[in-house]
Coordinates of C-alpha atoms in Angstrom, one line a residue:
Chain A
M1 CA -3.1 92.0 -64.5
S2 CA -3.0 94.4 -61.6
V3 CA -0.9 97.5 -61.2
I4 CA 1.4 96.0 -58.8
D5 CA 2.3 93.2 -61.2
I6 CA 3.0 95.8 -63.9
L7 CA 5.3 97.7 -61.5
F8 CA 7.2 94.6 -60.6
R9 CA 7.6 93.6 -64.2
V10 CA 8.8 97.1 -65.1
D11 CA 11.4 96.9 -62.4
E12 CA 12.7 93.6 -63.5
I13 CA 13.1 94.8 -67.1
C14 CA 14.9 98.0 -66.0
K15 CA 17.3 96.1 -63.9
K16 CA 18.1 93.7 -66.7
Y17 CA 18.7 96.5 -69.2
D18 CA 20.3 98.9 -66.8
R19 CA 23.6 99.0 -68.7
Y20 CA 21.7 100.5 -71.6
D21 CA 20.5 103.5 -69.5
V22 CA 22.6 106.3 -70.9
D23 CA 22.0 109.0 -68.3
K24 CA 22.5 106.6 -65.4
Q25 CA 25.8 105.3 -66.8
R26 CA 27.0 108.7 -67.4
Q27 CA 26.2 109.6 -63.9
Q28 CA 27.9 106.6 -62.5
N29 CA 30.8 107.0 -64.8
A30 CA 31.1 110.6 -63.8
Y31 CA 31.8 109.6 -60.2
G32 CA 33.1 106.2 -61.0
D33 CA 34.5 104.4 -58.0
D34 CA 34.6 107.5 -56.0
A35 CA 32.4 106.6 -53.1
F36 CA 33.0 110.0 -51.5
A37 CA 31.7 111.9 -54.4
R38 CA 28.7 109.7 -54.7
L39 CA 27.8 110.0 -51.0
Y40 CA 28.5 113.7 -51.1
A41 CA 26.1 114.2 -54.0
Q42 CA 23.5 112.1 -52.3
M43 CA 23.7 114.2 -49.1
E44 CA 23.5 117.4 -51.1
E45 CA 20.3 116.2 -52.7
E46 CA 18.8 115.3 -49.4
I47 CA 19.8 118.6 -47.8
D48 CA 18.1 120.4 -50.7
K49 CA 15.0 118.4 -50.1
A50 CA 15.1 119.2 -46.3
V51 CA 15.6 122.9 -47.1
Q52 CA 12.6 122.9 -49.4
K53 CA 10.5 121.2 -46.7
A54 CA 11.6 123.8 -44.1
E55 CA 10.6 126.6 -46.5
M56 CA 7.2 125.0 -46.8
I57 CA 6.9 124.9 -43.0
S58 CA 7.4 128.6 -42.8
M59 CA 4.6 129.1 -45.3
E60 CA 2.3 126.6 -43.7
K61 CA -0.7 128.1 -41.9
N62 CA -2.0 124.9 -40.2
R63 CA 0.0 124.6 -37.0
A64 CA -0.5 120.8 -36.7
A65 CA 0.7 120.3 -40.2
A66 CA 3.6 122.6 -39.5
V67 CA 4.6 120.7 -36.4
A68 CA 4.4 117.4 -38.3
M69 CA 6.5 118.7 -41.1
S70 CA 9.1 120.2 -38.8
A71 CA 9.3 116.8 -37.0
E72 CA 10.1 115.2 -40.4
V73 CA 12.7 117.8 -41.1
R74 CA 14.4 117.2 -37.8
R75 CA 14.4 113.5 -38.6
L76 CA 16.1 114.1 -41.9
K77 CA 18.7 116.3 -40.3
A78 CA 19.5 113.7 -37.7
R79 CA 20.0 111.1 -40.4
L80 CA 22.2 113.4 -42.4
M81 CA 24.3 114.2 -39.3
E82 CA 24.8 110.4 -38.9
E83 CA 26.2 110.1 -42.4
I84 CA 28.7 113.0 -41.8
P85 CA 31.3 110.9 -40.0
K86 CA 31.1 108.3 -42.9
L87 CA 31.7 111.1 -45.3
Q88 CA 34.7 112.4 -43.2
K89 CA 36.3 108.9 -43.3
L90 CA 35.8 108.7 -47.0
A91 CA 37.3 112.2 -47.5
K92 CA 40.5 111.1 -45.7
K93 CA 40.9 108.1 -47.9
K94 CA 43.3 108.5 -50.8
V95 CA 41.7 108.3 -54.2
K96 CA 43.8 107.9 -57.3
G97 CA 43.6 110.7 -59.8
L98 CA 43.0 113.4 -57.2
S99 CA 45.4 116.1 -56.3
E100 CA 46.6 117.1 -52.8
E101 CA 44.6 120.3 -52.8
E102 CA 41.5 118.5 -53.8
Q103 CA 42.0 116.1 -51.0
E104 CA 42.1 118.8 -48.4
A105 CA 39.2 120.6 -50.1
R106 CA 37.2 117.5 -49.5
V107 CA 37.6 117.7 -45.8
D108 CA 36.5 121.3 -45.9
L109 CA 33.6 120.3 -48.1
V110 CA 32.5 117.8 -45.4
F111 CA 32.7 120.5 -42.7
A112 CA 30.7 122.9 -44.9
L113 CA 28.1 120.3 -45.5
S114 CA 27.7 119.6 -41.8
E115 CA 27.2 123.3 -41.2
K116 CA 24.6 123.5 -43.9
I117 CA 22.7 120.6 -42.3
K118 CA 22.7 122.3 -39.0
E119 CA 21.4 125.5 -40.6
I120 CA 18.3 123.8 -42.0
Q121 CA 15.3 125.3 -40.3
D122 CA 13.2 123.0 -38.2
G123 CA 10.4 123.7 -35.9
T124 CA 12.3 124.8 -32.8
M125 CA 14.4 127.4 -34.5
S126 CA 11.4 128.7 -36.4
A127 CA 9.5 129.2 -33.2
S128 CA 12.3 131.2 -31.7
K129 CA 12.6 133.3 -34.8
Q130 CA 8.9 134.0 -34.6
T131 CA 8.9 135.4 -31.1
G132 CA 11.7 137.7 -31.7
G133 CA 14.8 135.8 -30.9
W134 CA 16.2 137.2 -27.7
G135 CA 19.3 136.0 -26.0
A136 CA 21.7 133.5 -27.3
S137 CA 19.5 130.4 -27.6
S138 CA 22.4 128.2 -28.6
S139 CA 21.1 124.7 -28.5
N140 CA 17.7 123.8 -29.7
K141 CA 17.0 121.6 -26.8
N142 CA 17.2 124.3 -24.1
I143 CA 15.3 126.9 -26.0
L144 CA 12.1 125.5 -24.6
F145 CA 13.1 126.3 -21.0
D146 CA 14.6 129.6 -21.8
S147 CA 11.6 130.7 -23.7
F148 CA 9.5 129.7 -20.8
A149 CA 11.6 131.7 -18.4
T150 CA 11.8 134.7 -20.6
T151 CA 8.1 134.6 -21.5
S152 CA 7.4 134.5 -17.8
D153 CA 9.5 137.6 -17.2
T154 CA 7.4 139.6 -19.6
D155 CA 4.0 138.0 -18.9
F156 CA 4.2 138.3 -15.1
D157 CA 4.3 142.1 -15.3
N158 CA 1.2 142.3 -17.3
N159 CA -1.4 139.6 -16.9
F160 CA -0.3 137.0 -14.5
F161 CA -1.4 138.4 -11.2
E162 CA -4.4 140.2 -12.5
Q163 CA -7.3 138.8 -10.7
S164 CA -10.2 137.9 -12.8
E165 CA -13.6 139.0 -11.6
E166 CA -14.4 135.4 -10.6
S167 CA -11.4 135.0 -8.4
S168 CA -11.8 138.3 -6.6
Q169 CA -15.5 137.5 -5.9
F170 CA -14.4 134.1 -4.6
R171 CA -11.9 135.7 -2.3
Q172 CA -14.5 138.1 -1.0
E173 CA -16.9 135.3 -0.4
Y174 CA -14.3 133.3 1.4
E175 CA -13.5 136.3 3.7
R176 CA -17.1 136.8 4.5
R177 CA -17.7 133.2 5.4
K178 CA -14.6 133.1 7.5
M179 CA -15.9 136.2 9.5
K180 CA -19.2 134.6 10.0
Q181 CA -17.5 131.4 11.2
D182 CA -15.5 133.4 13.6
Q183 CA -18.5 135.1 15.0
G184 CA -20.3 131.8 15.5
L185 CA -17.3 130.4 17.3
D186 CA -17.2 133.5 19.6
V187 CA -20.8 132.9 20.6
I188 CA -20.1 129.2 21.2
S189 CA -17.0 130.0 23.3
E190 CA -19.0 132.5 25.5
G191 CA -21.7 129.9 26.0
L192 CA -19.1 127.4 27.0
D193 CA -17.6 129.8 29.5
T194 CA -21.0 130.2 31.1
L195 CA -21.5 126.5 31.2
K196 CA -18.1 126.0 32.7
C197 CA -18.7 128.5 35.5
L198 CA -22.1 127.0 36.2
A199 CA -20.6 123.6 36.4
Q200 CA -17.9 124.7 38.8
D201 CA -20.4 126.4 41.0
M202 CA -22.6 123.3 41.0
N203 CA -19.6 121.3 41.9
E204 CA -18.8 123.5 44.9
E205 CA -22.5 123.5 46.0
L206 CA -22.5 119.7 46.0
D207 CA -19.3 119.6 47.9
R208 CA -21.0 121.8 50.5
Q209 CA -24.0 119.5 50.7
V210 CA -22.1 116.3 51.2
P211 CA -21.3 116.8 55.0
L212 CA -24.8 118.0 55.5
M213 CA -26.1 114.8 54.0
D214 CA -23.8 112.8 56.2
E215 CA -25.2 114.6 59.3
I216 CA -28.7 114.0 58.2
E217 CA -27.9 110.3 57.7
T218 CA -26.5 109.9 61.2
K219 CA -29.4 111.7 62.7
V220 CA -32.0 109.7 60.8
D221 CA -30.3 106.5 61.8
K222 CA -30.4 107.5 65.4
T223 CA -34.0 108.4 65.1
T224 CA -35.0 105.1 63.5
G225 CA -33.1 103.3 66.3
D226 CA -35.0 105.2 68.9
L227 CA -38.3 104.6 67.2
R228 CA -37.7 100.9 67.0
K229 CA -36.8 100.7 70.7
T230 CA -39.9 102.7 71.5
N231 CA -42.1 100.4 69.5
V232 CA -40.7 97.4 71.2
K233 CA -41.4 98.9 74.6
L234 CA -44.9 99.8 73.6
K235 CA -45.5 96.3 72.4
E236 CA -44.4 94.9 75.7
T237 CA -46.5 97.3 77.6
V238 CA -49.6 96.5 75.6
N239 CA -49.0 92.8 76.0
R240 CA -48.6 93.2 79.7
L241 CA -51.7 95.3 79.9
R242 CA -53.7 92.8 78.0
S243 CA -52.5 90.0 80.2
S244 CA -53.2 92.0 83.3
R245 CA -56.6 92.7 81.9
N246 CA -57.2 89.0 81.7
F247 CA -56.0 88.6 85.2
C248 CA -58.5 91.3 86.3
I249 CA -61.3 89.5 84.5
D250 CA -60.3 86.3 86.2
I251 CA -60.5 88.0 89.6
I252 CA -63.8 89.7 88.9
L253 CA -65.3 86.4 87.8
L254 CA -63.9 84.8 90.9
C255 CA -65.5 87.5 93.1
V256 CA -68.8 87.1 91.3
F257 CA -68.6 83.3 91.8
L258 CA -67.8 83.7 95.5
G259 CA -70.6 86.2 95.9
V260 CA -73.1 83.8 94.3
A261 CA -71.8 81.0 96.4
S262 CA -72.1 82.9 99.7
Y263 CA -75.7 84.0 98.7
L264 CA -76.6 80.4 98.1
Y265 CA -75.0 79.4 101.4
N266 CA -77.0 82.0 103.2
I267 CA -80.2 80.8 101.6
L268 CA -79.5 77.2 102.4
K269 CA -78.5 78.1 105.9
Chain B
M1 CA -57.9 129.8 77.2
S2 CA -56.5 130.8 73.8
T3 CA -59.2 133.3 73.3
S4 CA -58.7 135.0 76.5
D5 CA -57.0 138.3 76.7
P6 CA -53.3 138.0 76.4
N7 CA -52.8 140.6 79.0
K8 CA -54.6 138.4 81.4
L9 CA -52.4 135.5 80.4
M10 CA -49.4 137.6 81.1
A11 CA -50.6 138.6 84.4
K12 CA -51.4 135.0 85.3
A13 CA -48.0 133.8 84.2
D14 CA -46.3 136.6 86.1
K15 CA -48.1 135.5 89.2
L16 CA -46.9 132.0 88.7
T17 CA -43.3 133.1 88.5
T18 CA -43.0 135.6 91.2
L19 CA -42.0 134.2 94.5
S20 CA -44.0 135.1 97.5
L21 CA -44.9 133.6 100.8
T22 CA -47.4 131.2 99.3
R23 CA -45.1 130.3 96.5
W24 CA -41.7 128.9 97.3
S25 CA -40.6 128.0 93.8
A26 CA -41.7 129.4 90.5
D27 CA -43.7 127.1 88.2
W28 CA -41.9 127.8 85.0
K29 CA -43.5 125.0 83.0
S30 CA -47.0 126.4 83.1
A31 CA -45.6 129.9 83.1
V32 CA -43.8 129.3 79.9
L33 CA -46.9 128.0 78.3
L34 CA -48.8 131.0 79.3
Y35 CA -46.1 133.4 78.2
E36 CA -46.0 131.7 74.8
Q37 CA -49.7 132.0 74.3
A38 CA -49.7 135.6 75.3
A39 CA -46.7 136.4 73.0
N40 CA -48.4 134.8 70.0
A41 CA -51.6 136.7 70.7
F42 CA -49.6 139.9 70.9
R43 CA -47.9 139.2 67.6
V44 CA -51.1 138.6 65.8
A45 CA -52.4 141.8 67.3
R46 CA -49.2 143.5 66.0
N47 CA -48.5 144.8 69.5
Y48 CA -44.7 144.6 69.0
E49 CA -43.7 146.0 72.4
K50 CA -45.7 143.5 74.4
A51 CA -45.0 140.6 72.0
K52 CA -41.3 141.3 72.4
L53 CA -41.6 141.4 76.1
A54 CA -43.6 138.2 76.2
F55 CA -41.1 136.4 74.0
E56 CA -38.3 137.5 76.2
K57 CA -40.0 136.1 79.3
T58 CA -40.7 132.9 77.4
S59 CA -37.1 132.5 76.5
K60 CA -36.0 133.2 80.1
G61 CA -38.4 130.5 81.3
Q62 CA -37.1 128.0 78.9
E63 CA -33.6 128.8 80.1
M64 CA -34.7 128.0 83.6
L65 CA -36.2 124.8 82.3
S66 CA -32.7 124.2 80.9
S67 CA -33.8 123.9 77.3
P68 CA -31.5 126.3 75.6
W69 CA -32.8 125.3 72.2
D70 CA -36.3 126.6 72.8
A71 CA -34.9 129.5 74.6
A72 CA -32.9 130.5 71.6
K73 CA -35.9 130.1 69.3
H74 CA -37.9 132.4 71.4
M75 CA -35.1 134.9 71.6
E76 CA -35.1 135.0 67.9
S77 CA -38.8 135.7 67.8
A78 CA -38.3 138.5 70.3
A79 CA -35.6 139.9 68.1
S80 CA -37.8 139.9 65.1
Q81 CA -40.4 141.9 67.1
A82 CA -37.7 144.3 68.0
K83 CA -36.8 144.7 64.4
E84 CA -40.4 145.7 63.6
M85 CA -40.0 148.2 66.3
R86 CA -36.8 149.4 64.8
S87 CA -34.9 149.4 68.1
W88 CA -31.7 148.3 66.6
S89 CA -29.6 147.8 69.6
E90 CA -32.1 145.4 71.0
V91 CA -32.1 143.5 67.8
A92 CA -28.4 143.1 68.0
D93 CA -28.5 142.0 71.6
F94 CA -31.3 139.6 71.2
Y95 CA -29.7 137.9 68.2
R96 CA -26.4 137.6 70.0
R97 CA -28.1 136.1 73.0
A98 CA -29.9 133.6 70.7
S99 CA -26.6 132.7 69.1
E100 CA -25.0 132.1 72.5
L101 CA -27.9 129.8 73.4
Y102 CA -27.5 127.9 70.2
M103 CA -23.8 127.5 70.9
Q104 CA -24.8 126.1 74.3
C105 CA -26.7 123.4 72.5
G106 CA -23.5 122.8 70.5
R107 CA -25.0 123.7 67.2
S108 CA -22.8 126.2 65.4
Q109 CA -24.8 126.4 62.2
P110 CA -28.0 127.8 63.8
A111 CA -25.8 130.1 65.9
S112 CA -24.2 131.7 62.9
D113 CA -27.5 131.8 61.2
A114 CA -28.9 133.8 64.0
L115 CA -26.1 136.3 63.8
A116 CA -26.5 136.4 60.1
K117 CA -30.2 137.2 60.5
G118 CA -29.3 140.0 62.9
A119 CA -26.8 141.4 60.5
R120 CA -29.2 141.3 57.6
A121 CA -31.7 143.2 59.7
L122 CA -29.1 145.8 60.6
E123 CA -27.5 146.2 57.2
D124 CA -29.4 149.3 56.2
A125 CA -29.6 151.0 59.5
V126 CA -26.4 150.3 61.3
P127 CA -24.0 148.8 58.8
D128 CA -21.0 148.7 61.1
D129 CA -22.8 146.6 63.6
A130 CA -24.0 144.4 60.7
I131 CA -20.4 143.9 59.6
Q132 CA -19.5 143.0 63.1
L133 CA -22.2 140.4 63.3
Y134 CA -21.3 138.9 60.0
T135 CA -17.7 138.7 61.0
D136 CA -18.6 136.9 64.2
A137 CA -20.8 134.5 62.3
C138 CA -18.0 133.7 59.9
E139 CA -15.7 133.0 62.9
I140 CA -18.2 130.7 64.5
L141 CA -18.4 128.6 61.3
E142 CA -14.6 128.7 60.7
E143 CA -14.0 127.4 64.3
D144 CA -16.3 124.5 63.6
G145 CA -14.6 123.8 60.3
K146 CA -17.6 124.6 58.2
E147 CA -16.0 127.2 56.0
Q148 CA -18.1 126.4 53.0
M149 CA -21.2 127.6 54.7
A150 CA -19.5 130.9 55.3
F151 CA -19.3 131.9 51.6
D152 CA -22.6 133.5 51.6
L153 CA -21.6 135.6 54.6
Y154 CA -18.4 136.7 53.0
R155 CA -20.4 137.8 50.0
A156 CA -22.8 139.8 52.1
V157 CA -19.9 141.5 54.0
T158 CA -18.2 142.4 50.7
S159 CA -21.3 144.0 49.4
V160 CA -21.9 146.0 52.6
Y161 CA -18.3 147.2 52.5
I162 CA -18.6 148.3 48.9
K163 CA -21.8 150.0 49.7
L164 CA -20.0 151.9 52.4
E165 CA -17.2 152.6 49.9
K166 CA -14.6 151.0 52.2
Y167 CA -12.8 149.4 49.4
T168 CA -9.6 148.4 51.1
D169 CA -11.6 146.6 53.8
A170 CA -13.6 145.0 51.1
A171 CA -10.5 143.8 49.3
T172 CA -9.0 142.5 52.6
F173 CA -12.2 140.6 53.3
L174 CA -12.1 139.1 49.8
L175 CA -8.7 137.8 50.5
R176 CA -10.0 136.3 53.7
W177 CA -12.7 134.6 51.6
G178 CA -10.0 133.2 49.4
L179 CA -8.2 131.8 52.4
A180 CA -11.4 130.1 53.6
A181 CA -12.0 128.7 50.1
D182 CA -8.5 127.4 50.1
K183 CA -9.1 125.5 53.3
C184 CA -12.0 123.6 51.9
N185 CA -10.5 123.2 48.4
A186 CA -13.1 125.3 46.7
S187 CA -10.6 126.5 44.0
N188 CA -13.2 128.1 41.8
S189 CA -14.5 130.3 44.6
Q190 CA -10.9 131.0 45.7
C191 CA -9.9 132.3 42.3
K192 CA -13.0 134.3 41.9
A193 CA -12.3 135.9 45.3
Y194 CA -8.8 136.9 44.3
L195 CA -9.9 138.3 41.0
S196 CA -12.5 140.3 42.8
A197 CA -9.9 141.7 45.2
I198 CA -7.7 142.8 42.3
I199 CA -10.6 144.5 40.6
V200 CA -11.5 146.3 43.9
Y201 CA -7.9 147.6 44.2
L202 CA -8.0 148.8 40.6
Y203 CA -11.2 150.5 41.2
T204 CA -9.5 152.5 44.0
H205 CA -6.9 153.3 41.3
D206 CA -4.2 151.7 43.5
F207 CA -2.3 150.0 40.7
K208 CA 0.7 149.1 42.9
Q209 CA -1.5 147.4 45.4
A210 CA -3.3 145.5 42.7
E211 CA -0.1 144.3 41.2
K212 CA 1.2 143.3 44.6
C213 CA -2.0 141.4 45.3
Y214 CA -1.7 139.7 41.9
N215 CA 1.8 138.7 42.6
D216 CA 0.9 137.3 46.1
C217 CA -2.0 135.4 44.7
C218 CA 0.2 133.9 41.9
Q219 CA 2.1 132.1 44.6
I220 CA -0.9 129.9 44.9
D221 CA -0.9 127.1 42.4
A222 CA -4.6 126.9 41.9
F223 CA -4.9 130.5 41.1
L224 CA -1.9 130.5 38.8
R225 CA -3.5 127.9 36.6
S226 CA -6.9 129.4 36.5
D227 CA -8.8 131.5 33.9
Q228 CA -9.2 134.2 36.5
S229 CA -5.4 134.7 36.8
R230 CA -5.2 135.0 33.0
C231 CA -8.0 137.6 33.1
A232 CA -6.2 139.5 35.9
S233 CA -2.9 139.6 34.1
K234 CA -4.7 140.8 30.9
L235 CA -6.3 143.6 33.0
L236 CA -3.1 144.6 34.7
S237 CA -1.1 144.6 31.4
A238 CA -3.9 146.8 29.8
Y239 CA -3.5 149.1 32.7
G240 CA 0.2 149.1 32.4
E241 CA -0.1 150.1 28.7
G242 CA -2.8 152.7 29.4
D243 CA -5.1 151.1 26.9
V244 CA -8.6 152.1 27.9
E245 CA -10.2 150.1 25.1
E246 CA -8.5 146.9 26.2
I247 CA -9.5 147.5 29.8
K248 CA -13.1 147.9 28.8
R249 CA -12.9 144.8 26.6
V250 CA -11.5 142.7 29.4
A251 CA -14.1 144.0 31.8
Q252 CA -16.8 142.8 29.4
S253 CA -15.3 139.3 29.2
S254 CA -17.2 136.3 30.5
T255 CA -14.7 135.6 33.3
I256 CA -15.6 138.8 35.0
S257 CA -19.3 138.4 34.2
N258 CA -19.3 135.3 36.3
L259 CA -18.3 137.1 39.5
D260 CA -20.6 138.6 42.1
H261 CA -22.8 141.3 40.6
V262 CA -21.4 144.0 43.0
I263 CA -18.0 143.3 41.6
I264 CA -19.3 143.3 38.0
R265 CA -20.6 146.8 38.6
L266 CA -17.2 148.0 39.7
A267 CA -15.5 146.3 36.8
R268 CA -17.8 148.0 34.3
K269 CA -16.8 151.3 35.8
L270 CA -13.1 150.7 35.2
P271 CA -10.9 152.5 34.5
T272 CA -11.3 155.1 37.1
G273 CA -9.0 158.1 36.8
D274 CA -6.2 158.6 34.4
V275 CA -4.6 155.5 33.0
S276 CA -1.8 157.2 31.1
S277 CA -0.2 158.4 34.3
L278 CA 0.0 154.8 35.3
K279 CA 1.8 154.0 32.1
S280 CA 4.6 156.5 32.8
D281 CA 4.9 155.2 36.4
A282 CA 5.2 151.7 35.1
S283 CA 8.0 152.7 32.7
K284 CA 9.8 154.5 35.5
G285 CA 9.5 151.5 37.7
E286 CA 11.3 149.4 35.2
E287 CA 14.4 151.5 35.3
E288 CA 14.9 151.0 39.0
P289 CA 15.4 147.3 39.0
L290 CA 18.4 147.8 36.7
D291 CA 20.0 149.8 39.5
E292 CA 19.1 147.2 42.1
N293 CA 20.9 144.5 40.1
D294 CA 24.0 146.6 40.3
L295 CA 25.9 145.0 43.1
T296 CA 27.9 148.0 44.0

């Protein structure tokens, strides 16, 4: 038989024989049908448990564990705060066998209980208590911001703006590089100025050359025309010369022939 | 014939040209040939006097033959011989004659070139005549609408004026240069000319004139938009504040280093005189306009 089976069996038996449990009956009879008292007692127990836990937190060295425990304490507080309105309703209900004063006292009891719950230390309050607790940090939720603001007031004066060695070196390097860049850019700009001036002068020089080129073009055109004409004339002349030469050759041959003919005629005569 | 004595050639040519009973008209053609040969021979022999004479006669012969071009060319040769002889008045005369002959041919560029050559020859000896020749050369070109060719002449005149320390004349001529550049739309040269004029005025320590010059030049759009006008305004404001360091820095800037080297030399010598006195004058000048605005 396993442990779990044993546990179940024990529970069943206890439930069956509950009415024979003397202490329990006494407890229940003490409060009887008084739901308020029962609930009140329950809440007191839980408050005590929460207070114990809170004390343990303050003694706890391990921060993670402390944080976990304070979270649990907060959860308990929240649950208790939820039960408070129930308790208030019960307190207002009339219970037989209770005097008027006791009725009013119950309302006060409820109020005192709620105050007690609020006073239970949880993580946030303990943190503020540790750092010295300045100002009226009223609600837990805002403490975070305030602490940040107030810590910043004190911390800025001392360490915040102090440059570490690394950052000051970095800044110096940055300044040095920026200066070098500026120098380089200056050199480039001067070079560009010179280039610009040269380009403008070249532009003007070319403008000056343009009409000269036009003049040269017209002159050269005229000269080529003249040359062509001259060539044509020369060709004509040469042709004529050649043809006249042929003509001369013809005449000479004719004269020779006539000479030969006359010679023959003289001989035959 | 070329090896024969040039004197003999001269004599022969003279005989051909002189009229006498046997000769009714001078034979210039052959005479010119002979004269030219003689002149060349004299030049080689470095006989400047005779060479000059021979060239003169050649030129006259060419004129008679109605070829002004050749005449002008020979006149120029004669002038160069005169230059060797250092007879400056003759140099000027010959070059002027040559220029006239070129103009007869209708060629303005060679005419102005001849005058420019003459001026260059006379620059050291008789600078005033040189300036006159340069100015005439510029006018010839401007009449013909060839202002762009005149820029070199303007530069030469400016340098001569500055050498003679006639700074106001130099500045005036620079403004004339700017005008010529404006006519042929050479805005870069124009702006450089105006900036040079302002620098010359500042060199003479005539701050008011420099400012006036700057204001006049700013009427011209091309100058207003240019680098040179910015440089000029920086220079003038530095003068106005009496800041010597700033003046020196502007003078070292690249805009001024792109100007003519004569002007650069002047700019590097700025500021001349006491700049702080200019500062007080400037502040006094500012009070006056307030009174002028008073309509009473």
